[in-house]
mmCIF file of C-alpha atoms and ligand atoms in Angstrom:
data_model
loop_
_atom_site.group_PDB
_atom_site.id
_atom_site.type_symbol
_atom_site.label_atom_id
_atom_site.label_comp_id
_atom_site.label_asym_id
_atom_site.label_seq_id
_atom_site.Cartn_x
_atom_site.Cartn_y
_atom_site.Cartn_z
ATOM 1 C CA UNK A 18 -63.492 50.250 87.939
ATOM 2 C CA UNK A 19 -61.224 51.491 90.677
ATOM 3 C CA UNK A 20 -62.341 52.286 94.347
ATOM 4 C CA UNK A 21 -61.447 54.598 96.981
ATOM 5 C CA UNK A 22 -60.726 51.790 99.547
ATOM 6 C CA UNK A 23 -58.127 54.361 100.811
ATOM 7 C CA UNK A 24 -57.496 55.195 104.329
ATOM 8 C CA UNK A 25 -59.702 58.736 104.878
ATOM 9 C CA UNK A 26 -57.450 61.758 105.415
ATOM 10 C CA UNK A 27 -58.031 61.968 109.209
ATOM 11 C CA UNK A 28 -56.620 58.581 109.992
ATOM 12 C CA UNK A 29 -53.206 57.871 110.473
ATOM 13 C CA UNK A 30 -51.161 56.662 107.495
ATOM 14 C CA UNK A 31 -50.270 53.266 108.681
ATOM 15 C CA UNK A 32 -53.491 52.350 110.212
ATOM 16 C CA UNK A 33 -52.609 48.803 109.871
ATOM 17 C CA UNK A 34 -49.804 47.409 108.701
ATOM 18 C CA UNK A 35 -50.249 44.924 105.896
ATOM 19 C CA UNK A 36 -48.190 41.256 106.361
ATOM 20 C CA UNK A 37 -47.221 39.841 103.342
ATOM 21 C CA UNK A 38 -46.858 35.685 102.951
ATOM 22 C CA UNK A 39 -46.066 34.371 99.562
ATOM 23 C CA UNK A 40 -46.303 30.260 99.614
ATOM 24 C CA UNK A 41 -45.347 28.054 97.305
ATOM 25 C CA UNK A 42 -44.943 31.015 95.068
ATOM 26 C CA UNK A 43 -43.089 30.286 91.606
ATOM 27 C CA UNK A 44 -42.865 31.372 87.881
ATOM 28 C CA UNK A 45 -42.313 29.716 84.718
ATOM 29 C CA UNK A 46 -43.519 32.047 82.022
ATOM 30 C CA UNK A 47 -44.664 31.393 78.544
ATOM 31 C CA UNK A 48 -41.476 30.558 76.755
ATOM 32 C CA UNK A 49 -40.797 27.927 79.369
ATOM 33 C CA UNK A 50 -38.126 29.913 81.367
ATOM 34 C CA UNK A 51 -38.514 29.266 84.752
ATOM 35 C CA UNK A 52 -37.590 32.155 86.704
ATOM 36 C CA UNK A 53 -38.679 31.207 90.188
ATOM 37 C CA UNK A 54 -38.527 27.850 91.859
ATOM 38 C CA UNK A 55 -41.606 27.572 94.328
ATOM 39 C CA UNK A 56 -40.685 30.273 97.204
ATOM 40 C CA UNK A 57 -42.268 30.823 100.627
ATOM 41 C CA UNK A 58 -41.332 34.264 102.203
ATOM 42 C CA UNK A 59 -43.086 35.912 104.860
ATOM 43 C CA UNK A 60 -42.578 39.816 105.694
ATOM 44 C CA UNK A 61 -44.083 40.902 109.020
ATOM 45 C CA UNK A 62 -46.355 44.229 109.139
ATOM 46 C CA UNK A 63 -43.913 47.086 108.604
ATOM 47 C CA UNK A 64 -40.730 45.467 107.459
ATOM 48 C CA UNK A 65 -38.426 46.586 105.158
ATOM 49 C CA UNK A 66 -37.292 43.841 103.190
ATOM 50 C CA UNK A 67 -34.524 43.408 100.442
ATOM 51 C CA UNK A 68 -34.590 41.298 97.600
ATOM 52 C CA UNK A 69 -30.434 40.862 96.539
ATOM 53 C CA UNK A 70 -29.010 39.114 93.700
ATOM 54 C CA UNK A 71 -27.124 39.047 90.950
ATOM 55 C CA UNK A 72 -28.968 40.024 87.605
ATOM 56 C CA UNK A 73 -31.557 37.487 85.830
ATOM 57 C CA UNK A 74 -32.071 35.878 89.180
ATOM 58 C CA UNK A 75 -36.055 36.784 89.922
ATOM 59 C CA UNK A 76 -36.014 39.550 92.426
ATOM 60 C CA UNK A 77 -38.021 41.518 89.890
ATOM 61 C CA UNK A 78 -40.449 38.277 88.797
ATOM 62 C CA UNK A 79 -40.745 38.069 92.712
ATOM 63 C CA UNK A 80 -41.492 41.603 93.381
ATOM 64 C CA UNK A 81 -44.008 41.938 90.573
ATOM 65 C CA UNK A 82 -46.098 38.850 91.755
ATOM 66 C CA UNK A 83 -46.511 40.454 95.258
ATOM 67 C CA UNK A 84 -47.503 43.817 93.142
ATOM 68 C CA UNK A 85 -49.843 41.873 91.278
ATOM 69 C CA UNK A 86 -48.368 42.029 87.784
ATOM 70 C CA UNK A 87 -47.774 38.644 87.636
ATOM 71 C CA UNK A 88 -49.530 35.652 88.548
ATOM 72 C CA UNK A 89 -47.713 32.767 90.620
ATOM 73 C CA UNK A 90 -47.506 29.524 88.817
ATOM 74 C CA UNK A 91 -50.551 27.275 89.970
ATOM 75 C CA UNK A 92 -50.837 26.619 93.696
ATOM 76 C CA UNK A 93 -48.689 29.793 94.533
ATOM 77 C CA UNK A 94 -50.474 31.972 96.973
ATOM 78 C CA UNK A 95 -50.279 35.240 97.898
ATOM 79 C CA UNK A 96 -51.726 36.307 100.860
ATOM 80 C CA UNK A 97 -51.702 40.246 102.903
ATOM 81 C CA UNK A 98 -52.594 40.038 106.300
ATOM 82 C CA UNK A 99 -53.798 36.623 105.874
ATOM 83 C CA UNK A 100 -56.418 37.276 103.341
ATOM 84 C CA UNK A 101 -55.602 35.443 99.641
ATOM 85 C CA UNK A 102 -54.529 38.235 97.116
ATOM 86 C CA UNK A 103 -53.036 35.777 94.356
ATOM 87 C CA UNK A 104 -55.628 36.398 91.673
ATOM 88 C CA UNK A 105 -56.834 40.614 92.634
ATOM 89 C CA UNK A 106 -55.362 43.092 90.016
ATOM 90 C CA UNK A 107 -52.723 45.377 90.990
ATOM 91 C CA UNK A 108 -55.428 48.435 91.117
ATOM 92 C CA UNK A 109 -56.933 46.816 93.987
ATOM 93 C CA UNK A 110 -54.134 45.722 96.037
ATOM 94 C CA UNK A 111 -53.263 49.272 97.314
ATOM 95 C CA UNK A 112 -49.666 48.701 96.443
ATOM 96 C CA UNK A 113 -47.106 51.632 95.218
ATOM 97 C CA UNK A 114 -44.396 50.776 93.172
ATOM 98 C CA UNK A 115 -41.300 52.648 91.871
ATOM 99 C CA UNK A 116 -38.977 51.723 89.223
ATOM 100 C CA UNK A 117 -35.878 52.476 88.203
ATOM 101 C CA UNK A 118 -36.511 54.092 84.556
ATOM 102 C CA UNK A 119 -39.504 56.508 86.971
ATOM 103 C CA UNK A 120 -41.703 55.693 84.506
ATOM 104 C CA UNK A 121 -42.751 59.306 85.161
ATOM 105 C CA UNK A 122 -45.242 60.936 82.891
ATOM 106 C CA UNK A 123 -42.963 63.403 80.385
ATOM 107 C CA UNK A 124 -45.536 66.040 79.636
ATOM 108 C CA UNK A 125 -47.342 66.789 83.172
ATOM 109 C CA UNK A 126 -45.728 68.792 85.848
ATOM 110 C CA UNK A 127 -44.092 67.349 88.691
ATOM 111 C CA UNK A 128 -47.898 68.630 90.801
ATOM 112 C CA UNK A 129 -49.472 66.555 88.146
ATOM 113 C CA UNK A 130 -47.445 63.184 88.169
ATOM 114 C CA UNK A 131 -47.972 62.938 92.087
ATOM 115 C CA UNK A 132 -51.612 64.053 91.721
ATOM 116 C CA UNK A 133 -52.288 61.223 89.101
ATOM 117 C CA UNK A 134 -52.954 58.183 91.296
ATOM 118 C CA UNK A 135 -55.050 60.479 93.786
ATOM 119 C CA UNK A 136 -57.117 61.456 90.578
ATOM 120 C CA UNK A 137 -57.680 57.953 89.452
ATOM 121 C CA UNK A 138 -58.966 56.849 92.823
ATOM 122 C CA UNK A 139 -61.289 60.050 92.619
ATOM 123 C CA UNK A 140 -59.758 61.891 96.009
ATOM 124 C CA UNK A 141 -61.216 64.885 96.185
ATOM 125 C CA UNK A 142 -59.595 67.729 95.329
ATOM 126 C CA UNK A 143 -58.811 69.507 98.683
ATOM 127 C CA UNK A 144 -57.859 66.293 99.851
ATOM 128 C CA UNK A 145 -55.808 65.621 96.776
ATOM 129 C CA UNK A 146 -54.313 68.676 97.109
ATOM 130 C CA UNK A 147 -53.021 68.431 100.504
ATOM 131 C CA UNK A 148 -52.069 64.807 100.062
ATOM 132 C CA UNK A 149 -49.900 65.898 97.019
ATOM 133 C CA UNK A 150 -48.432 68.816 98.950
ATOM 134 C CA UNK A 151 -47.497 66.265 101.988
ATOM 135 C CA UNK A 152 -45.857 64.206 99.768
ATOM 136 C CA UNK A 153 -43.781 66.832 97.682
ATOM 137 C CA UNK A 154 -42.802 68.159 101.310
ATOM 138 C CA UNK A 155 -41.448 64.770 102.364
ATOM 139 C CA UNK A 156 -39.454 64.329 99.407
ATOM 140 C CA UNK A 157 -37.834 67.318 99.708
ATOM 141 C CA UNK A 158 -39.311 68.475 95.769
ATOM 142 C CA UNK A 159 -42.241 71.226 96.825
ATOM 143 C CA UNK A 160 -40.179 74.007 94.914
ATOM 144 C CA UNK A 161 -40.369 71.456 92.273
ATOM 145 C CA UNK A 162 -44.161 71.334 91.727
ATOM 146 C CA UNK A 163 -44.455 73.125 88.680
ATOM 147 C CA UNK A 164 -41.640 72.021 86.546
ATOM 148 C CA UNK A 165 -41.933 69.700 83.843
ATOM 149 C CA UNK A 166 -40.303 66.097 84.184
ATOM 150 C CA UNK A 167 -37.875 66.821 81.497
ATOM 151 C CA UNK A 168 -36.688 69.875 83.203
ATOM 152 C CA UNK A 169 -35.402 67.645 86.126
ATOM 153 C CA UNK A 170 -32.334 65.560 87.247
ATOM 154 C CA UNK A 171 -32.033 61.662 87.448
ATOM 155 C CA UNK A 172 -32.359 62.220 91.189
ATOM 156 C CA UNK A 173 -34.900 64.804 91.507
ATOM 157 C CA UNK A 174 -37.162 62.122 88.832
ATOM 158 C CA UNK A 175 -36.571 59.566 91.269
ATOM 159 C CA UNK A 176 -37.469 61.551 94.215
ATOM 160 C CA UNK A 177 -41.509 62.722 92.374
ATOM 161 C CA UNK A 178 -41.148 59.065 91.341
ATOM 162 C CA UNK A 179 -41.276 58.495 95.120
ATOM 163 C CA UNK A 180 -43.506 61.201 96.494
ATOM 164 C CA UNK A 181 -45.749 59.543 93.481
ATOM 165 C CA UNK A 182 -45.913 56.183 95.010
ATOM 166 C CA UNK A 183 -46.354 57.490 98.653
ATOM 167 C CA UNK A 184 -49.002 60.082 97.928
ATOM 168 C CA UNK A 185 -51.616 57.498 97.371
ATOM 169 C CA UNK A 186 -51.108 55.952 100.800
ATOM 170 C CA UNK A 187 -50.191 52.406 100.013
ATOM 171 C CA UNK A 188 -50.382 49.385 102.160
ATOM 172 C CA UNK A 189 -47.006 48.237 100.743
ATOM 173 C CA UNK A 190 -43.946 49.834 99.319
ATOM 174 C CA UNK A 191 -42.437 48.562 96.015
ATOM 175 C CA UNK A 192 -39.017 49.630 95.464
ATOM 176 C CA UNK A 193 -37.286 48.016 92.281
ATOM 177 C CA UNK A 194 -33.638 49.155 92.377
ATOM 178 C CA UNK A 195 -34.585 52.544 92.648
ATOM 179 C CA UNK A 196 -31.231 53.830 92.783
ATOM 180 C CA UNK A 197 -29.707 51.890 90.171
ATOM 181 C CA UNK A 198 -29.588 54.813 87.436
ATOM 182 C CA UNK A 199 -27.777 57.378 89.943
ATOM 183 C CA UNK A 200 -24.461 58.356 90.492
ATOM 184 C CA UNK A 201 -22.981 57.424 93.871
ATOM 185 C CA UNK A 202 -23.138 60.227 95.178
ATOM 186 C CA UNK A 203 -26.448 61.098 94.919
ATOM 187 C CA UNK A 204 -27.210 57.186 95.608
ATOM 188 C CA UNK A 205 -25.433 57.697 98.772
ATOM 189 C CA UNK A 206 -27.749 60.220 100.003
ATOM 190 C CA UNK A 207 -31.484 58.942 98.279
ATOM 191 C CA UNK A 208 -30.966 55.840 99.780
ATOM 192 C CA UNK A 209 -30.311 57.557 103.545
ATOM 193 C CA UNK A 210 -33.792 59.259 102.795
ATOM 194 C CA UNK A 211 -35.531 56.421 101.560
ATOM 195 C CA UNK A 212 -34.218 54.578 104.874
ATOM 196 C CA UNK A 213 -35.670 57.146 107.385
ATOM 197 C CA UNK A 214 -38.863 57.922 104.976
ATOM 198 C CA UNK A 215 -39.901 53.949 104.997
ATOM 199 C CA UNK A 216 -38.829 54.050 109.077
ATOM 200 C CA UNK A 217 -41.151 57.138 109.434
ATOM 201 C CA UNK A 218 -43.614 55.553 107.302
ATOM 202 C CA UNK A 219 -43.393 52.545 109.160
ATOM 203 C CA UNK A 220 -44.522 51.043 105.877
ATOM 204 C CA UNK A 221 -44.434 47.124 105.044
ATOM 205 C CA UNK A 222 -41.558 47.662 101.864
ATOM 206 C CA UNK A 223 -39.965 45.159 99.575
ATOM 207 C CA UNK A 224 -36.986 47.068 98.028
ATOM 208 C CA UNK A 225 -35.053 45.042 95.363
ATOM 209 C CA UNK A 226 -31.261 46.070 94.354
ATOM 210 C CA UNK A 227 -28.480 43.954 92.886
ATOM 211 C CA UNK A 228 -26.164 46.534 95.061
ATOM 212 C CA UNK A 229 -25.215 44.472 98.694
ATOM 213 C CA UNK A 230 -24.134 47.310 100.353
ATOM 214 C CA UNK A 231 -27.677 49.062 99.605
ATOM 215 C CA UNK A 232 -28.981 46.081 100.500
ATOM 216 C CA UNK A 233 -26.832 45.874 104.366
ATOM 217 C CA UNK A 234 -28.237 49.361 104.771
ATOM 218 C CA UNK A 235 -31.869 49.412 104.251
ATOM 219 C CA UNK A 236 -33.138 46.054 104.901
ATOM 220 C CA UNK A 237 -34.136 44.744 108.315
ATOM 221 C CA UNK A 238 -34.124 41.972 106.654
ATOM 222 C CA UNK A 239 -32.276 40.353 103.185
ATOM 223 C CA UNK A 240 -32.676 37.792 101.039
ATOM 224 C CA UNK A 241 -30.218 36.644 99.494
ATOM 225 C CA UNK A 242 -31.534 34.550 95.922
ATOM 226 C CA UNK A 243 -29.718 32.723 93.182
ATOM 227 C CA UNK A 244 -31.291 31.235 90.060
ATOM 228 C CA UNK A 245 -34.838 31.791 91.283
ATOM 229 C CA UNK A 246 -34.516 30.691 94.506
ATOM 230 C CA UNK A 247 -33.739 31.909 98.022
ATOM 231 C CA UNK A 248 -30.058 31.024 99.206
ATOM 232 C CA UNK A 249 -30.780 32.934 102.233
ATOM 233 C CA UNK A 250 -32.910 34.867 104.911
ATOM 234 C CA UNK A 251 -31.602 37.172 107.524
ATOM 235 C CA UNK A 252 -30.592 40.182 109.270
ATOM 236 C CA UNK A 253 -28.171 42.004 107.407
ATOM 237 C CA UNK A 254 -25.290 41.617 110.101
ATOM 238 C CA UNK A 255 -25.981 37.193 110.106
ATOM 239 C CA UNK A 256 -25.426 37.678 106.097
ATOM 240 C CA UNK A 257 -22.495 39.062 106.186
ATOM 241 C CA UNK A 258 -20.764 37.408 109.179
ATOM 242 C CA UNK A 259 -22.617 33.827 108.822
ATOM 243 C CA UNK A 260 -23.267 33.316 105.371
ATOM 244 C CA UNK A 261 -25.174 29.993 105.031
ATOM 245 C CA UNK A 262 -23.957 28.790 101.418
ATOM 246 C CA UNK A 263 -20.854 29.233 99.553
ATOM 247 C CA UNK A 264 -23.222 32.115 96.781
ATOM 248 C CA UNK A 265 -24.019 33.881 99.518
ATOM 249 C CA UNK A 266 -20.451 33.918 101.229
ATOM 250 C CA UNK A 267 -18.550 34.995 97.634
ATOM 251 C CA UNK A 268 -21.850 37.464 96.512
ATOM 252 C CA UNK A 269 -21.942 39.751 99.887
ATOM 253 C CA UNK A 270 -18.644 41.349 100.185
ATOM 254 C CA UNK A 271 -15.421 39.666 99.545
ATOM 255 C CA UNK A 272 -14.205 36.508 101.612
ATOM 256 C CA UNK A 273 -10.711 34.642 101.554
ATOM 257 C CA UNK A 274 -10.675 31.354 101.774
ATOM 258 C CA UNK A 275 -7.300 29.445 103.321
ATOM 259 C CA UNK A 276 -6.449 25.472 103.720
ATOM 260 C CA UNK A 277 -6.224 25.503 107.179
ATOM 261 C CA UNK A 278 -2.828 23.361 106.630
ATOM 262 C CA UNK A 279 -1.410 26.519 105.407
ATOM 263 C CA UNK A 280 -1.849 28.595 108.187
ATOM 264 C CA UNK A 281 0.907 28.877 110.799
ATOM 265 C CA UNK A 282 -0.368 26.651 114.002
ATOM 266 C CA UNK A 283 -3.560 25.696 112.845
ATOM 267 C CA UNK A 284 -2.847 23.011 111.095
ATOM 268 C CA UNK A 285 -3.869 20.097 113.809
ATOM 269 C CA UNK A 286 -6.704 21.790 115.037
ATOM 270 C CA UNK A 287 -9.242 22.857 112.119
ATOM 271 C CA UNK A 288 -10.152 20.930 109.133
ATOM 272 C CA UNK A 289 -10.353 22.110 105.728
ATOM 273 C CA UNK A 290 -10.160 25.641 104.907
ATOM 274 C CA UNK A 291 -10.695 28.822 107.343
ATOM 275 C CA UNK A 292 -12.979 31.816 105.778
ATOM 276 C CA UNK A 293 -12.145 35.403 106.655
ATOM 277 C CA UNK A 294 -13.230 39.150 105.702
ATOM 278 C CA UNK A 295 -10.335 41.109 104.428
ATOM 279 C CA UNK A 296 -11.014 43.490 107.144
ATOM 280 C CA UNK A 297 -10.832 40.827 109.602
ATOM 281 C CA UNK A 298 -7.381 40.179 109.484
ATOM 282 C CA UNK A 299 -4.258 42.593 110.745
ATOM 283 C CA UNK A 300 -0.783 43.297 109.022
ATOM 284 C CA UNK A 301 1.638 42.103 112.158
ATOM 285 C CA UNK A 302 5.395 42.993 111.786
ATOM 286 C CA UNK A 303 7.862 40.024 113.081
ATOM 287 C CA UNK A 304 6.521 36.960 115.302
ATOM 288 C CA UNK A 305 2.830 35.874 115.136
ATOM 289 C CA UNK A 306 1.915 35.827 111.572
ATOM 290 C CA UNK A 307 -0.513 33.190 110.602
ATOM 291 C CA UNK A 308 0.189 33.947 107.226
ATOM 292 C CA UNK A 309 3.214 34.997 105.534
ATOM 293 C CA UNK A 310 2.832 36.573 101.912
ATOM 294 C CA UNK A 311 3.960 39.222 99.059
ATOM 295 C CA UNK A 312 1.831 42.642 98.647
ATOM 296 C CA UNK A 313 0.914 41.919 94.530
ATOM 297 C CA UNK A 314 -0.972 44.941 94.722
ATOM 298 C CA UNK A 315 -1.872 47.587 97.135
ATOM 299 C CA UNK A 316 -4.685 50.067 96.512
ATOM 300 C CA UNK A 317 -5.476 53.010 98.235
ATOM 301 C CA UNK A 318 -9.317 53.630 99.337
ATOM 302 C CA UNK A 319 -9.152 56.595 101.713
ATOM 303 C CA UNK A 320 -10.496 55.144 105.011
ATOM 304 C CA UNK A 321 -8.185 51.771 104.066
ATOM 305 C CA UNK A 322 -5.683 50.331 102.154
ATOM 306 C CA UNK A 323 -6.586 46.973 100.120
ATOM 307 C CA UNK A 324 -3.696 44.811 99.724
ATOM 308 C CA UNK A 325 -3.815 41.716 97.707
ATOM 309 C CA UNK A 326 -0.822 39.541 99.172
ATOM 310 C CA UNK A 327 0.438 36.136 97.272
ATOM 311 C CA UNK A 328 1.914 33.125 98.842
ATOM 312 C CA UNK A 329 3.258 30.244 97.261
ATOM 313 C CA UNK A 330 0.830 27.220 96.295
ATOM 314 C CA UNK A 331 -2.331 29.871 97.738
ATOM 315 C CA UNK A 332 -4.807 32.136 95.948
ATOM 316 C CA UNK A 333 -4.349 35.397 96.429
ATOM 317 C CA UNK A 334 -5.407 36.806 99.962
ATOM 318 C CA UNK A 335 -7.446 39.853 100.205
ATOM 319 C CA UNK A 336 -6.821 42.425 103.197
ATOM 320 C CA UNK A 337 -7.900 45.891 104.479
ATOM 321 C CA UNK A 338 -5.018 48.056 106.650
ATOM 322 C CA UNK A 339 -6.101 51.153 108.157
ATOM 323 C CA UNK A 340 -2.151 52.102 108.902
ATOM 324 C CA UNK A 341 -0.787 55.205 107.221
ATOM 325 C CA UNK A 342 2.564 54.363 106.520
ATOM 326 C CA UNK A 343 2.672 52.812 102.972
ATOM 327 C CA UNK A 344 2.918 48.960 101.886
ATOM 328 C CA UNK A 345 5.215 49.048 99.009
ATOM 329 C CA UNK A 346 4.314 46.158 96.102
ATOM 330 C CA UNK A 347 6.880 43.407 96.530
ATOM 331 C CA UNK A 348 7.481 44.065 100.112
ATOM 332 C CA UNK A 349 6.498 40.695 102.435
ATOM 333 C CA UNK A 350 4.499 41.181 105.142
ATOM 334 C CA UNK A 351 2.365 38.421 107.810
ATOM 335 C CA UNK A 352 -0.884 38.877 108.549
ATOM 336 C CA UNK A 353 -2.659 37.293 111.490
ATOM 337 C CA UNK A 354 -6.411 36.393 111.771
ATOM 338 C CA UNK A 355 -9.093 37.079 114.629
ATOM 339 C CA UNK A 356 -10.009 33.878 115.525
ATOM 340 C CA UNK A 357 -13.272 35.315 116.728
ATOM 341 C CA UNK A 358 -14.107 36.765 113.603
ATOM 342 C CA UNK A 359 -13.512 33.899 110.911
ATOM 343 C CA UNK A 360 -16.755 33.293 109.027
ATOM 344 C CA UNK A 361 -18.160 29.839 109.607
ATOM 345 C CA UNK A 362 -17.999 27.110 107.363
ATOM 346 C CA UNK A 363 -21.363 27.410 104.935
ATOM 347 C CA UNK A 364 -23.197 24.380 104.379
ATOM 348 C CA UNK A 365 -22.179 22.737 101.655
ATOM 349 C CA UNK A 366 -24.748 25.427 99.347
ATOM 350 C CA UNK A 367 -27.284 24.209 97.573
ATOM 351 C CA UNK A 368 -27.025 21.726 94.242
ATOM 352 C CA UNK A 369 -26.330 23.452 90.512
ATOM 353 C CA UNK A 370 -26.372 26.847 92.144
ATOM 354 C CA UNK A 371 -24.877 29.303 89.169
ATOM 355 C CA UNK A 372 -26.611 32.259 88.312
HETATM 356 N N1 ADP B 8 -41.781 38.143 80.557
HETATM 357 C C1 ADP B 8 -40.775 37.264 80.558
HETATM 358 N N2 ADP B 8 -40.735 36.227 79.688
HETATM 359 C C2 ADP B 8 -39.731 35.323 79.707
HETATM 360 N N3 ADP B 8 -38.695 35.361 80.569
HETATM 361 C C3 ADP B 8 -38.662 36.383 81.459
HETATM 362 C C4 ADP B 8 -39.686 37.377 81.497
HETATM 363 N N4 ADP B 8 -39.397 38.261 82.501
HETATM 364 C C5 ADP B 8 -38.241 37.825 83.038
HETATM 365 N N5 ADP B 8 -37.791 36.706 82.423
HETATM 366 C C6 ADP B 8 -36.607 35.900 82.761
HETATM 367 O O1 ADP B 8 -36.763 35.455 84.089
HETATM 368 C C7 ADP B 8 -35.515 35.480 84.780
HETATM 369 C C8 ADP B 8 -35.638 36.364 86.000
HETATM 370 O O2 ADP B 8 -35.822 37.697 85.584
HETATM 371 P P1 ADP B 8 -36.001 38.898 86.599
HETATM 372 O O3 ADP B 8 -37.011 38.539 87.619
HETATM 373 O O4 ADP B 8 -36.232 40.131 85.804
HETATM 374 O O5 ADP B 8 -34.560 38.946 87.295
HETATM 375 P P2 ADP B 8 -33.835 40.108 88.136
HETATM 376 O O6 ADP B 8 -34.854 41.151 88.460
HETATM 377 O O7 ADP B 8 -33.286 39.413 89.337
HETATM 378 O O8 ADP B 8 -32.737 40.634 87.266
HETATM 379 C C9 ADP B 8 -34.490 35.951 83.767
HETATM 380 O O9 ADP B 8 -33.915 34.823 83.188
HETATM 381 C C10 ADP B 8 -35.329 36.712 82.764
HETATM 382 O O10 ADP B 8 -34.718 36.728 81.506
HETATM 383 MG MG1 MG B 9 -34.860 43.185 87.954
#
């Protein structure tokens, strides 16, 4: 049987926010796959935190052991605020989670859906009622409130799917690519309100996307994982500038990579190959190209051009131009880095890392 071990309506929604530390947390399930290696992760009271990788790689295995779906192989702990959560059911963990399919019930009204997790925990019904009218308000749906699911949109679902998860006052935030079933533009702007409703929340979230640009924008923190394990941990602005493995350089964004020996003057001085952002280097005319190379295509994104230049015995190079005047295809132009901005070697990445 559940309990009302919910926060009472006169205290504040984030009366203490809940730490998360998995240890030694992995998964092999019954037909052997192994979907997490042993991970340790630890998400500080209040964090947003983003779970990125490419598909099959155990952000949602991950994510559904902290809700309490799944159990950790043996001598994987879970633990919020230091006390051990591994083995408590997902009723009891105070946890709300949304998907990307809604999983919205078809028949109730939109009133009803949010209401349903208030009802189970037996809130009563003035209390419910004003709970379910806070949370239609914050997600922008209280004209909503009366329609069925079926009568909505893909983004309007997504947004009771929300006010459904927050309604119930969770400790923790469960996002599992949320956005992934919208069209951009509507992605665009859900994922600016999610951003300022988990800030104004000041809820502990774990938000999981295969999307790295969703990932750069809500995440105070990302982590980057490959094949069931973590590549990498940081601040979105050190993963994308200081990747720490080869995955993680070639999965966020796009990176070129250049023998050194084939860059004009740089030869004698750096080893091996220099890494660079396409954005990161700049289309010079005449003297001071480090590179020297044929546009092979040229495509036109609005705020930038992306050229894709060839040079003999190279791969192709990528860059970004924010100049007007048009690149023609088959025109040869020299490019020239910022030596300030060239990505730093990553370690040599981890063994057997395909995903
Ligand atoms: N219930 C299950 N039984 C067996 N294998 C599973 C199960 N759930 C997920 N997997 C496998 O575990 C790996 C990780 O899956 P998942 O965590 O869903 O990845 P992601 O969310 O990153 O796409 C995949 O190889 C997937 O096929
Ligand atoms: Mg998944």
């Amino acid at each position: 049987m559940m309990h009302n071990t919910l926060p009472e309506a006169s205290e504040p929604m984030t009366a203490e926010k809940t730490a998360i530390t998995l240890t030694d947390c992995g998964k092999t399930f019954a037909d052997g796959t192994r979907a997490l290696q042993p991970i340790d992760l630890a998400i500080a009271g209040g964090e947003t935190v983003v779970l990125l990788g490419p598909s099959g790689c155990g952000k949602t295995t991950l994510l559904r052991i902290v809700a309490g779906l799944e159990t950790p192989d043996a001598g994987g702990r879970v633990l919020f605020n230091g006390e051990d959560v591994t083995v408590r059911p997902i009723e009891r963990r105070e946890v709300g989670m949304v998907f990307q399919s809604y999983a919205l019930f078809p028949n109730m009204s939109v009133r009803q859906n949010v209401a349903y997790g208030l009802k189970v925990r037996r809130v009563p019904r003035e209390e419910l009622t004003r709970r379910v009218d806070d949370a239609l308000e914050m997600m922008q749906i209280a004209e909503l409130a009366e329609r069925r699911i079926g009568q909505l949109s893909g983004g309007q679902r997504q947004r009771v799917a929300l006010a459904r998860a927050i309604a119930v006052r969770p400790r923790i935030l469960l996002l599992d690519e949320p956005l992934t079933a919208l069209d951009a533009l509507l992605r665009d702007r859900l994922r600016v309100e999610i951003d300022s409703l988990l800030r104004g929340l000041g809820i502990t979230a774990v938000y999981v996307t295969h999307d790295q640009a969703e990932a750069m924008a809500l995440g105070d923190r990302v982590v980057v994982m490959s094949a069931g394990q973590i590549e990498q941990i940081g601040p979105p602005r050190d993963i994308y500038h200081a990747p720490a493995t080869d995955f993680v350089a070639d999965f966020i964004g796009t990176v070129n990579r250049v023998p050194a020996a084939a860059l004009a003057g740089w030869g004698d001085e750096v080893d091996g190959a220099v890494l660079f952002r396409p954005e990161d280097a700049e289309i010079v005319s005449g003297e001071g190209a480090h590179l020297r190379g044929r546009v092979a295509s040229s495509l036109f994104l609005g705020d930038r051009t992306r050229l894709v230049l060839e040079s003999d015995g190279l791969l192709p190079v990528v860059v970004d131009t924010r100049r007007r005047e048009t690149i023609r295809i088959g025109e040869e132009i020299g490019i020239r880095l910022k030596p300030g901005h060239l990505i730093p070697l990553p370690s040599a990445g981890r063994e057997g890392q395909t995903c």
